[in-house]
XYZ file of N, CA and C in Angstrom:
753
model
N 115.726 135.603 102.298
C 115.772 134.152 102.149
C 114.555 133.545 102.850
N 113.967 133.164 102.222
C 112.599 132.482 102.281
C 113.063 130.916 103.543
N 112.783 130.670 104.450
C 112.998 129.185 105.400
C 112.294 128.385 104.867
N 112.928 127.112 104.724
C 112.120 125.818 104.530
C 111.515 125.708 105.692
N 109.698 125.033 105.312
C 108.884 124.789 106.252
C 109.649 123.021 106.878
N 109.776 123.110 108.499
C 109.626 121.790 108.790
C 108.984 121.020 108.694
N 108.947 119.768 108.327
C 107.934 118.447 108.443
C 106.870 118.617 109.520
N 105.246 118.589 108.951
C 104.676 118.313 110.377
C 104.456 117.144 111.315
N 104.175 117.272 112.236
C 104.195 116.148 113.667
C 103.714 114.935 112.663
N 102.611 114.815 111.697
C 102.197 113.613 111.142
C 103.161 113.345 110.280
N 103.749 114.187 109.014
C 104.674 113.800 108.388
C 105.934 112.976 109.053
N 106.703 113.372 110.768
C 107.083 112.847 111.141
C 107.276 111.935 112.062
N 105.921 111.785 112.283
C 105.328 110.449 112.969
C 105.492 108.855 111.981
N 104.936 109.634 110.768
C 105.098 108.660 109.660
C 105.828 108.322 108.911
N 107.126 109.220 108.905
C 108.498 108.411 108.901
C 109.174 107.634 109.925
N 108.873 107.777 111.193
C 108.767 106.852 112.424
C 108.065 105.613 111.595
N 106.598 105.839 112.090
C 106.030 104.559 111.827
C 106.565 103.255 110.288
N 107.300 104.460 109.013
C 107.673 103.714 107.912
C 109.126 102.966 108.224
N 110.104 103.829 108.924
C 111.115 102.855 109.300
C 110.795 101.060 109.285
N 110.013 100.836 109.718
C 109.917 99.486 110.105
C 109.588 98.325 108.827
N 109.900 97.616 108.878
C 109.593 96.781 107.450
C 109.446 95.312 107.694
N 109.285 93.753 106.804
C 109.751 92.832 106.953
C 111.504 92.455 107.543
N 112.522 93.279 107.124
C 113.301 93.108 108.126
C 113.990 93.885 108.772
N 112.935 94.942 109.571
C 113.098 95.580 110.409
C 112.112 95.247 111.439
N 111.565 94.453 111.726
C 110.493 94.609 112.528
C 110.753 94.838 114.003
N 111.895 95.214 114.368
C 112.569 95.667 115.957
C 113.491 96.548 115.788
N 113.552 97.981 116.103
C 114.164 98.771 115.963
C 114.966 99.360 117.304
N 116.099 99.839 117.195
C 116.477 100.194 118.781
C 117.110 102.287 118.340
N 116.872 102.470 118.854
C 116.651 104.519 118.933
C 117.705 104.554 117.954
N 118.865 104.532 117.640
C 119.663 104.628 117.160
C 119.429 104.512 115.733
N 118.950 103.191 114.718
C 118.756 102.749 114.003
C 117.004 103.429 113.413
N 116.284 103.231 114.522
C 115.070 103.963 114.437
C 115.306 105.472 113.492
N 116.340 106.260 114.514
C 116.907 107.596 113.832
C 116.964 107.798 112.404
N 117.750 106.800 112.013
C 118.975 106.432 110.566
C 117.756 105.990 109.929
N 116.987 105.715 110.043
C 116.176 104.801 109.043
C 114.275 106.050 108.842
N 114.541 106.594 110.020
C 113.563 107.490 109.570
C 114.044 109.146 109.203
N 115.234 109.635 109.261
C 115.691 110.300 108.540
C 115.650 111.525 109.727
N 115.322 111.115 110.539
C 115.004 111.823 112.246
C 116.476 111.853 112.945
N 116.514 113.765 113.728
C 117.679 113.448 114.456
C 116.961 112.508 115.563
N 118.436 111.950 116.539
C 117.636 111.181 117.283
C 116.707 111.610 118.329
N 116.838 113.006 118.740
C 116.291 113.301 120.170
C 114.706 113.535 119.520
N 114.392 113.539 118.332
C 112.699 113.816 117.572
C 112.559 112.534 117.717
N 113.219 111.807 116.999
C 112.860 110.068 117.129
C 112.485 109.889 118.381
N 113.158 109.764 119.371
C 112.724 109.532 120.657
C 111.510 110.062 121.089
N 111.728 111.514 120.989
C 110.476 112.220 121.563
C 109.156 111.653 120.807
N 109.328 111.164 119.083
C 108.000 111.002 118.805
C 107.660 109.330 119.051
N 108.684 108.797 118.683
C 108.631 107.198 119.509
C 107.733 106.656 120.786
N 108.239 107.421 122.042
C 107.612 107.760 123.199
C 105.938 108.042 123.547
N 105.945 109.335 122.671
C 104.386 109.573 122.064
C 103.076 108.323 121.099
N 104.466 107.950 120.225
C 103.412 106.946 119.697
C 103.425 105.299 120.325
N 104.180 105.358 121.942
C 104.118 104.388 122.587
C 102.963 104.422 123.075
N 102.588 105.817 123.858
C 101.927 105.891 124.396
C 99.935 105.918 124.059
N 100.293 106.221 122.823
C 99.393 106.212 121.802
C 98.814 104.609 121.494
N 99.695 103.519 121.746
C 99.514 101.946 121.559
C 99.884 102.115 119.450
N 100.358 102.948 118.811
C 100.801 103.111 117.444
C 102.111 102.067 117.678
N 103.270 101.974 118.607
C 104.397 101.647 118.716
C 104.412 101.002 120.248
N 105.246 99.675 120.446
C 105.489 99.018 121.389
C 107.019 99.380 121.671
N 107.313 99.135 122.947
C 108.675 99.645 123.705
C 108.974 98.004 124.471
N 109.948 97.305 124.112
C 110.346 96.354 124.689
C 111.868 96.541 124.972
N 112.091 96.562 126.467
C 113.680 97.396 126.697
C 113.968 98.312 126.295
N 115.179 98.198 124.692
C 115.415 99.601 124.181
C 115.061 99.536 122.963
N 114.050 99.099 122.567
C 113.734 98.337 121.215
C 112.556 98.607 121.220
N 112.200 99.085 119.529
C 110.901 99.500 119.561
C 109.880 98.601 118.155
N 108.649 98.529 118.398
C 108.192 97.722 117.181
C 106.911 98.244 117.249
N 106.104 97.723 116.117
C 104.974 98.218 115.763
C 104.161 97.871 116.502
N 102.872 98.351 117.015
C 101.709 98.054 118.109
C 100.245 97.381 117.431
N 100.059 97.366 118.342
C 98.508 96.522 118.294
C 97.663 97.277 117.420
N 97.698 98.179 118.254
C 96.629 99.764 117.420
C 96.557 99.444 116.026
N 97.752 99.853 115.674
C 97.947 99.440 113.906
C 97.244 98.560 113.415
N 97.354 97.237 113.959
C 96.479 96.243 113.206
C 95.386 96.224 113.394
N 94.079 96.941 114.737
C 93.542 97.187 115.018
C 92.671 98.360 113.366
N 93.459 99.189 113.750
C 92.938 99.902 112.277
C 92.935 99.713 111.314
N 93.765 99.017 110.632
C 93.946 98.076 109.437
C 93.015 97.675 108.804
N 92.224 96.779 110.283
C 91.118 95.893 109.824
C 90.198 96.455 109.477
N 90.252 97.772 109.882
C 88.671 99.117 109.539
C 88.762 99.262 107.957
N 89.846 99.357 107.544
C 89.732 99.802 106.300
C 88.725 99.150 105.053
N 88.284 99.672 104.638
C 86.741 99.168 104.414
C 87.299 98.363 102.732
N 87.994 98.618 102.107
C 87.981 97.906 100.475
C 89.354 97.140 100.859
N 89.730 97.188 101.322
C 91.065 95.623 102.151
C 89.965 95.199 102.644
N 88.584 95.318 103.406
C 88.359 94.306 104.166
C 87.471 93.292 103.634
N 86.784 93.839 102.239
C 85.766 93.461 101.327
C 86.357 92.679 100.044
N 87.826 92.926 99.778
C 88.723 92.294 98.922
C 89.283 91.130 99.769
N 89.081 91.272 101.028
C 89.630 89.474 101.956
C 88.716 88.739 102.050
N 87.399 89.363 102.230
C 86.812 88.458 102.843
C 85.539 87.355 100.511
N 85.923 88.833 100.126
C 85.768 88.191 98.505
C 86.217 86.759 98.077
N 87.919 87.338 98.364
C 88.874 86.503 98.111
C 89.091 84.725 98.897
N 88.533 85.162 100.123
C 88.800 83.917 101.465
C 88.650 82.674 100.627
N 87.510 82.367 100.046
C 86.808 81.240 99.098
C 88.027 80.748 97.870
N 88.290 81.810 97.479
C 89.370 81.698 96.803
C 90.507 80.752 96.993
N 91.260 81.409 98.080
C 92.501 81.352 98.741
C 92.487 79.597 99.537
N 90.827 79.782 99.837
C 90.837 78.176 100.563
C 91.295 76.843 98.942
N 90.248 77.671 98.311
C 90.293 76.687 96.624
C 92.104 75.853 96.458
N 92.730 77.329 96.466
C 93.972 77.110 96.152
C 95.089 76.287 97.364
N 95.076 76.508 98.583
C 95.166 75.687 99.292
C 95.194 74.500 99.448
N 93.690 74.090 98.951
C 93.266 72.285 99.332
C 94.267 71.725 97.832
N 93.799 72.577 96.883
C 94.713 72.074 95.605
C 95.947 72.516 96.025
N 96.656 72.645 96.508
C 97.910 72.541 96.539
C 99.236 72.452 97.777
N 98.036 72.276 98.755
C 99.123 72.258 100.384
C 99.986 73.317 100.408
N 99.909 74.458 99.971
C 101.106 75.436 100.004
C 100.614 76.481 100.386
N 101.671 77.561 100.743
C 101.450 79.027 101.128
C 100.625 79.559 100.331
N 99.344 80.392 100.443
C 98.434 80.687 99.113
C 98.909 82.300 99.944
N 98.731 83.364 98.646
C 99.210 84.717 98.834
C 98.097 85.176 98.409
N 97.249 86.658 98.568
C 96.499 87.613 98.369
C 97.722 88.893 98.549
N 97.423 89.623 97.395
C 98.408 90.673 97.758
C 98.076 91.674 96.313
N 98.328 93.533 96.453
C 97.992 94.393 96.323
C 99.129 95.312 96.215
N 99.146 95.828 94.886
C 100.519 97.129 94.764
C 100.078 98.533 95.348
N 101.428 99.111 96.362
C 101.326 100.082 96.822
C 102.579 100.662 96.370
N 102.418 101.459 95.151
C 103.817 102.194 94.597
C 104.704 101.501 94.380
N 105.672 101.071 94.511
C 106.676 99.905 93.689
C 106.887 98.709 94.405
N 106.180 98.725 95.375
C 105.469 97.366 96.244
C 104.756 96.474 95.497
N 104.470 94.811 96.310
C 103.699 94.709 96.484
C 103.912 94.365 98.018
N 102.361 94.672 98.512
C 101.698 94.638 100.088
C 100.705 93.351 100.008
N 101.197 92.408 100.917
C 100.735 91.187 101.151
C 99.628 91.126 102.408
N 98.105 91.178 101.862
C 96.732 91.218 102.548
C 96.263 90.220 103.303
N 96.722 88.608 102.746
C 96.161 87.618 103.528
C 97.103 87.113 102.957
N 97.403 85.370 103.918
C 98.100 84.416 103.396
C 97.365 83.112 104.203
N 98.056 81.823 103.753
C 97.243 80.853 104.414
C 98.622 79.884 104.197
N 99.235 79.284 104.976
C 100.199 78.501 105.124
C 99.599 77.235 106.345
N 100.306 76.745 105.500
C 99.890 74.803 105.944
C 101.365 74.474 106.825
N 101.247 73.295 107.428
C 102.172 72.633 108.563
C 103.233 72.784 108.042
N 103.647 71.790 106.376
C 104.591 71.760 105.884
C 105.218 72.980 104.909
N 104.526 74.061 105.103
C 104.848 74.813 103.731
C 106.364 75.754 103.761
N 106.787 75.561 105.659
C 107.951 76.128 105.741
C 108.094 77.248 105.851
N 109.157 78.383 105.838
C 109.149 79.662 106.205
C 109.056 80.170 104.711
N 108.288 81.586 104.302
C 108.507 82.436 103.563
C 108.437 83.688 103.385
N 109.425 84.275 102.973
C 109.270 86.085 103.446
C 108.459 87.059 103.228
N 107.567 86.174 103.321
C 106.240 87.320 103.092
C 105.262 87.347 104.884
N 104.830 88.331 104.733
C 104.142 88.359 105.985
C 102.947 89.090 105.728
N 101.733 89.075 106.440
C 100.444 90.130 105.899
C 101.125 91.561 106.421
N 100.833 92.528 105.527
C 100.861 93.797 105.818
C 102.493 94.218 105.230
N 103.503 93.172 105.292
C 104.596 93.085 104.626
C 104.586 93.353 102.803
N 106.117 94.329 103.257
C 106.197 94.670 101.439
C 107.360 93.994 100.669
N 107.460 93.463 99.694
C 108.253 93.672 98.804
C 108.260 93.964 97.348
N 109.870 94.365 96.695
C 109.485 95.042 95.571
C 108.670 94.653 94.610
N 108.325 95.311 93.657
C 107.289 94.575 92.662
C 107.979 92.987 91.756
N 109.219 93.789 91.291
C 109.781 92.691 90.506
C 110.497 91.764 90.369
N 110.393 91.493 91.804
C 111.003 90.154 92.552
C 109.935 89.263 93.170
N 108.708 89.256 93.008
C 107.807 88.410 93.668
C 106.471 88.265 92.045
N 106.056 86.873 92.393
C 105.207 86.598 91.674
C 104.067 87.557 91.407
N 103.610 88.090 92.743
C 102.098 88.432 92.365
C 102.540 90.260 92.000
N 104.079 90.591 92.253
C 104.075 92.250 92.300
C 104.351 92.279 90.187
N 104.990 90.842 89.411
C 105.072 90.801 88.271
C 103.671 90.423 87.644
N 103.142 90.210 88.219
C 101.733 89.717 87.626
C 100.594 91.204 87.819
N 100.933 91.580 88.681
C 100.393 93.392 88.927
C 101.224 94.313 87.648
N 102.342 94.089 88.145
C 102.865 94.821 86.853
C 103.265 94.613 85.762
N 102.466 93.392 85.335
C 102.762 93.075 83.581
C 101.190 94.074 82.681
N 100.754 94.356 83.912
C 99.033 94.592 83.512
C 98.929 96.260 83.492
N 99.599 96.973 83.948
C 100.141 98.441 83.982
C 99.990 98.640 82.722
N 99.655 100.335 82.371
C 99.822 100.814 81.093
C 101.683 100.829 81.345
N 101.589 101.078 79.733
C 103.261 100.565 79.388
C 103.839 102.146 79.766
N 103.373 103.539 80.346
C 103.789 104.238 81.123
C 104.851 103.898 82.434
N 103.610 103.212 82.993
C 103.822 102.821 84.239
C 105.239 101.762 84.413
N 104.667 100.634 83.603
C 105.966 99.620 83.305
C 107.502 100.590 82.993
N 107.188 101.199 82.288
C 108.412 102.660 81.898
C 109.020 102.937 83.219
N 107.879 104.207 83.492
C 108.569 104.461 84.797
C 109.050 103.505 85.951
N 108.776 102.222 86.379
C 109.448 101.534 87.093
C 110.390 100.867 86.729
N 110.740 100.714 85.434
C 111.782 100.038 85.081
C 113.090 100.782 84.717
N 112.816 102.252 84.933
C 113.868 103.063 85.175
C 114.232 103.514 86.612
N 113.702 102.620 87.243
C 114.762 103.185 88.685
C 115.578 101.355 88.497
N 116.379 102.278 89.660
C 117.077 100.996 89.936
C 116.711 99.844 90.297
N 117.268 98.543 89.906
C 116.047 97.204 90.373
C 116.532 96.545 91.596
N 116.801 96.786 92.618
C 116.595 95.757 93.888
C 117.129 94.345 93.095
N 118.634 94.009 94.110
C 118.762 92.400 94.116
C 118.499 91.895 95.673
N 117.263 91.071 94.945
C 116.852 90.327 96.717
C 117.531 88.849 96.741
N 118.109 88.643 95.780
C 118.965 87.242 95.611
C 119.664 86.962 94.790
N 120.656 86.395 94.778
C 121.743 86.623 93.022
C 120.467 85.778 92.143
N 119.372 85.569 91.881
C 118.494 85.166 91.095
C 117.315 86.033 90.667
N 117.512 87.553 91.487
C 116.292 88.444 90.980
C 117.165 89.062 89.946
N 115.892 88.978 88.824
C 116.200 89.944 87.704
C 116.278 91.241 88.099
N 117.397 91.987 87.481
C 117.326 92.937 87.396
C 117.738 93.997 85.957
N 117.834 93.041 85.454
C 118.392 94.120 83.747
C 116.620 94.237 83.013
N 116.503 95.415 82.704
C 115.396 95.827 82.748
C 114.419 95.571 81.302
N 115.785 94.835 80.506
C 114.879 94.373 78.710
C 114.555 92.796 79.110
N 114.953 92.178 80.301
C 115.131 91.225 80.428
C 113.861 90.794 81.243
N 113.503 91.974 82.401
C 112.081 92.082 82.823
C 110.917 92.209 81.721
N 111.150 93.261 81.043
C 110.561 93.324 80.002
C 109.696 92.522 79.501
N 110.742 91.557 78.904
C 109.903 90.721 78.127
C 109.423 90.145 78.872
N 109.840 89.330 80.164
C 108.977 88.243 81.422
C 107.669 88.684 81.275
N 107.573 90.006 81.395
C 106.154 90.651 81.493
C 105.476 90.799 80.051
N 105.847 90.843 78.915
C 105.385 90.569 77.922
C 104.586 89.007 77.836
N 105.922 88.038 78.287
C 105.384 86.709 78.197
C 104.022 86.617 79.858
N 103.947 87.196 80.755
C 103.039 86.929 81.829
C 101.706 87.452 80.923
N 101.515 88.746 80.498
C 100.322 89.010 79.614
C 99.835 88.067 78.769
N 100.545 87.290 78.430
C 100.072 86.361 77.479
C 99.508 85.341 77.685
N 100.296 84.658 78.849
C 100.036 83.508 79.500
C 99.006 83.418 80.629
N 99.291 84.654 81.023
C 98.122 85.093 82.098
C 98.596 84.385 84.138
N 99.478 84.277 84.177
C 100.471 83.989 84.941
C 102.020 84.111 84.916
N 102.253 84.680 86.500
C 103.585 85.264 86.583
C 104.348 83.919 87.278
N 105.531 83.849 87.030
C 106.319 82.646 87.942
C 108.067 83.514 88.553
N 107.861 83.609 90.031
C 109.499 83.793 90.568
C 109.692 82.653 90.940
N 110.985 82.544 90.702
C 112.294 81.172 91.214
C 113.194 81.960 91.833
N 113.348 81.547 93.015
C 113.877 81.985 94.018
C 114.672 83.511 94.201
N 113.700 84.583 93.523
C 114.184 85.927 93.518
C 113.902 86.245 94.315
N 113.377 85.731 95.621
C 112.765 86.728 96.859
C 113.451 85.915 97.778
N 113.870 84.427 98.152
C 114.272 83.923 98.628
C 114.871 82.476 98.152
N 115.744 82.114 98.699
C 116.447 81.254 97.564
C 115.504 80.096 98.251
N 115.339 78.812 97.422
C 114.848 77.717 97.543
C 113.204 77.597 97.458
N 112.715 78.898 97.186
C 110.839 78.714 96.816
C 110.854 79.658 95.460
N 109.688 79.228 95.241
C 109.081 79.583 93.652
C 107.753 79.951 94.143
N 107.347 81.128 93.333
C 105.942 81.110 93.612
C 105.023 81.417 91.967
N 103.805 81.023 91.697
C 103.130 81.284 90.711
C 102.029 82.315 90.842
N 101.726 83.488 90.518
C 100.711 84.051 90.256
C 99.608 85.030 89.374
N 98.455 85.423 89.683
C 97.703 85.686 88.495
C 96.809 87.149 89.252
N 97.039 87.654 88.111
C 96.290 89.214 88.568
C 94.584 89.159 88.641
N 94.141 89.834 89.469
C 92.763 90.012 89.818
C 92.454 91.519 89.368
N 91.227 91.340 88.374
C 91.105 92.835 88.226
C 89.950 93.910 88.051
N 89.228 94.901 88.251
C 88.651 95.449 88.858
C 87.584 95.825 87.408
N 86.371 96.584 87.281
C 85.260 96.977 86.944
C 86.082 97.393 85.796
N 86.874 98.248 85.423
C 87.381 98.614 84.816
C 89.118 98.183 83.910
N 89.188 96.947 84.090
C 89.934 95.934 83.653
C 91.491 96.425 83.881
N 91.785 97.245 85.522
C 92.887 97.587 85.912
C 93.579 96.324 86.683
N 94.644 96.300 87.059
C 95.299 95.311 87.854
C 95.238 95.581 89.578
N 94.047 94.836 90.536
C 93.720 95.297 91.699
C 94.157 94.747 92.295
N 94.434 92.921 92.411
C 94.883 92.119 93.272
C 95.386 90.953 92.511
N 96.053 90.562 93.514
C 97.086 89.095 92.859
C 96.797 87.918 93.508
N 96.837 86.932 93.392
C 96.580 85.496 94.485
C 97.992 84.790 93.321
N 98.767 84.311 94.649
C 99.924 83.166 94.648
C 99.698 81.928 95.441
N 100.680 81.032 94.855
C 100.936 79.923 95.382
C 102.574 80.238 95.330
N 102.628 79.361 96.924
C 104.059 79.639 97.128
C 104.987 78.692 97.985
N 105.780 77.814 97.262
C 106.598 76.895 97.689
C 107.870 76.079 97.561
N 108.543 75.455 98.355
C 109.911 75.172 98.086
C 109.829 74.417 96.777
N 111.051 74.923 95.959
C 111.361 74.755 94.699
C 111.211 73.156 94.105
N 111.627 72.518 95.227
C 111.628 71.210 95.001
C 110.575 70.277 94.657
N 109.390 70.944 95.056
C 108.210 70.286 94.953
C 107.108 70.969 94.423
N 106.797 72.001 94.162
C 106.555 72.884 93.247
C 106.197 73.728 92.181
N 105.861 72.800 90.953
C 106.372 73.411 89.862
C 105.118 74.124 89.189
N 105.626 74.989 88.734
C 105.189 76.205 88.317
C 103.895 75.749 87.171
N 104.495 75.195 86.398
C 103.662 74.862 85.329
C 101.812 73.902 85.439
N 101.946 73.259 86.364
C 101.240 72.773 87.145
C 100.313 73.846 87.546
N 100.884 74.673 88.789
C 99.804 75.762 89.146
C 99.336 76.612 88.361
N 100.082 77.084 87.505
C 99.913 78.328 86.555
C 98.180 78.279 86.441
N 97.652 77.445 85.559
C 96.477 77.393 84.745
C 95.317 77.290 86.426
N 95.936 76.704 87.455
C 94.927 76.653 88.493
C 94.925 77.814 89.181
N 95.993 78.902 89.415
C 95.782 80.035 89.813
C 95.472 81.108 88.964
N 95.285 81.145 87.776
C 94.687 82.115 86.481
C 93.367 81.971 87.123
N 92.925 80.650 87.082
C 91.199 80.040 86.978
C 91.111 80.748 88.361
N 91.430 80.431 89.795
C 90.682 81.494 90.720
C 90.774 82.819 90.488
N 92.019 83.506 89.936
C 92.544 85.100 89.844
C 90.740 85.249 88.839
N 90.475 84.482 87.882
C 89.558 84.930 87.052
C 88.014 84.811 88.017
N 88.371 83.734 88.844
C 86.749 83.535 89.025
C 86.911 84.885 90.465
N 88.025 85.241 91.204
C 87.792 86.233 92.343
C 87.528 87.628 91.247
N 87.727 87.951 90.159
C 87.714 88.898 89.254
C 86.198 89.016 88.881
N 85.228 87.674 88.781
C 84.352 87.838 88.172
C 83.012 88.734 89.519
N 83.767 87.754 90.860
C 82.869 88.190 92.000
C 83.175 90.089 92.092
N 84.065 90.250 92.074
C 84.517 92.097 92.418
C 84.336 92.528 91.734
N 83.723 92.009 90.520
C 83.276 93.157 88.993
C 81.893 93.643 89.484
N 81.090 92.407 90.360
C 79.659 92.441 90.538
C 79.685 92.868 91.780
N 80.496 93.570 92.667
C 80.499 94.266 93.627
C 80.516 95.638 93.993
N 79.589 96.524 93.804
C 79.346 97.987 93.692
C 80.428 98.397 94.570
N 81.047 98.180 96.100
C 81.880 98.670 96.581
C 83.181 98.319 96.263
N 83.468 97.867 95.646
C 85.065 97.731 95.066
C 85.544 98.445 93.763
């Protein structure tokens, strides 16, 4: 009988470090364990290590992500050339519209939120930089994935769909078409599938090779809002940040 090889120290460092999420961002040993798939006395032991490392902060018995992390983040060289592209952008959409403006990027059935820019009044919303959620509950992760070869759209629409609110779609002919109609229109719109009481509008940004690279949203309480309005003003930056990263050899 042949032994399964154990996970190495990085493999399980990095189920440590993945435990943590938008709402996990404080973990206590116990939960840390359960959520990285770690008995607890590895959790601990590697917890400890990546305290010491500045990877992970230790507050009492509670553990959260460290400085370090964001520290390296910022190194990453095509996140850092896609923010600082985009910044011009993101201000555009802003002044037109006093609201949360989103930059954000699919990582496997994510999307991962790169920059944001929120104003006095724009209120709380569950997005955070470096924060994930699923693709097909947020504006800019349907606007990434209306633009997928119809493989791709396939394979994600056969796993199960995440309800982030009794208002996220989840019947999958019903996504479908949303994303049929976003290709067309060239803007995605959620109503309160990520959180009840905001809507957000957005439009895919896309690369040398006419793939789906980045998204820019607008994002705000429902009440004031409306979709139809932004649509055509966030296409027009998604197109004009598209035209700058086509003419950019490093992206």
């Amino acid at each position: 009988m042949v032994a399964r090889a154990e996970p190495s120290i990085v493999a399980r460092s990095a189920a440590v470090l993945s435990a943590f999420d938008l709402r996990h961002g404080s973990l206590g040993l116990s939960e840390l364990a359960r959520r990285s798939g770690l008995p607890k006395a590895t959790a601990h032991r590697l917890a400890g290590q990546l305290v010491d490392h500045g990877f992970l902060e230790r507050d009492a018995d509670r553990y959260r992500l460290g400085v370090w992390l964001f520290e390296l983040g910022q190194r990453v060289q095509s996140s850092r050339v896609l923010r600082d592209a985009a910044l011009p952008f993101l201000e555009d959409l802003f002044v037109a519209s006093r609201e949360t403006i989103h930059l954000a990027t699919s990582v496997g059935t994510h999307v991962m939120y790169i920059d944001k820019l929120v104003g006095h009044s724009s209120g709380r919303t569950p997005s955070e930089v470096a924060g994930r959620l699923p693709l097909h509950c947020t504006a800019t992760g349907k606007a990434l994935l209306a633009h997928e070869p119809v493989e791709v759209v396939d394979e994600y629409l056969r796993r199960p769909l995440e309800r982030v609110t009794r208002h996220t779609i989840v019947v999958p002919d019903v996504l479908r078409s949303e994303l049929a109609t976003i290709r067309r229109i060239g803007w995605a719109v959620e109503r309160e599938e990520t959180m009840v009481g905001f809507v957000s509008v957005a439009a895919a940004v896309f690369d040398r090779d006419g793939r789906p690279l980045a998204a820019l949203s607008v994002t705000g309480p429902g009440r004031r809002l409306d979709p139809e309005r932004y649509g055509p003003t966030v296409r027009t930056a998604a197109r004009g940040l598209t035209r700058v990263l086509q003419g950019d050899p490093t992206i």
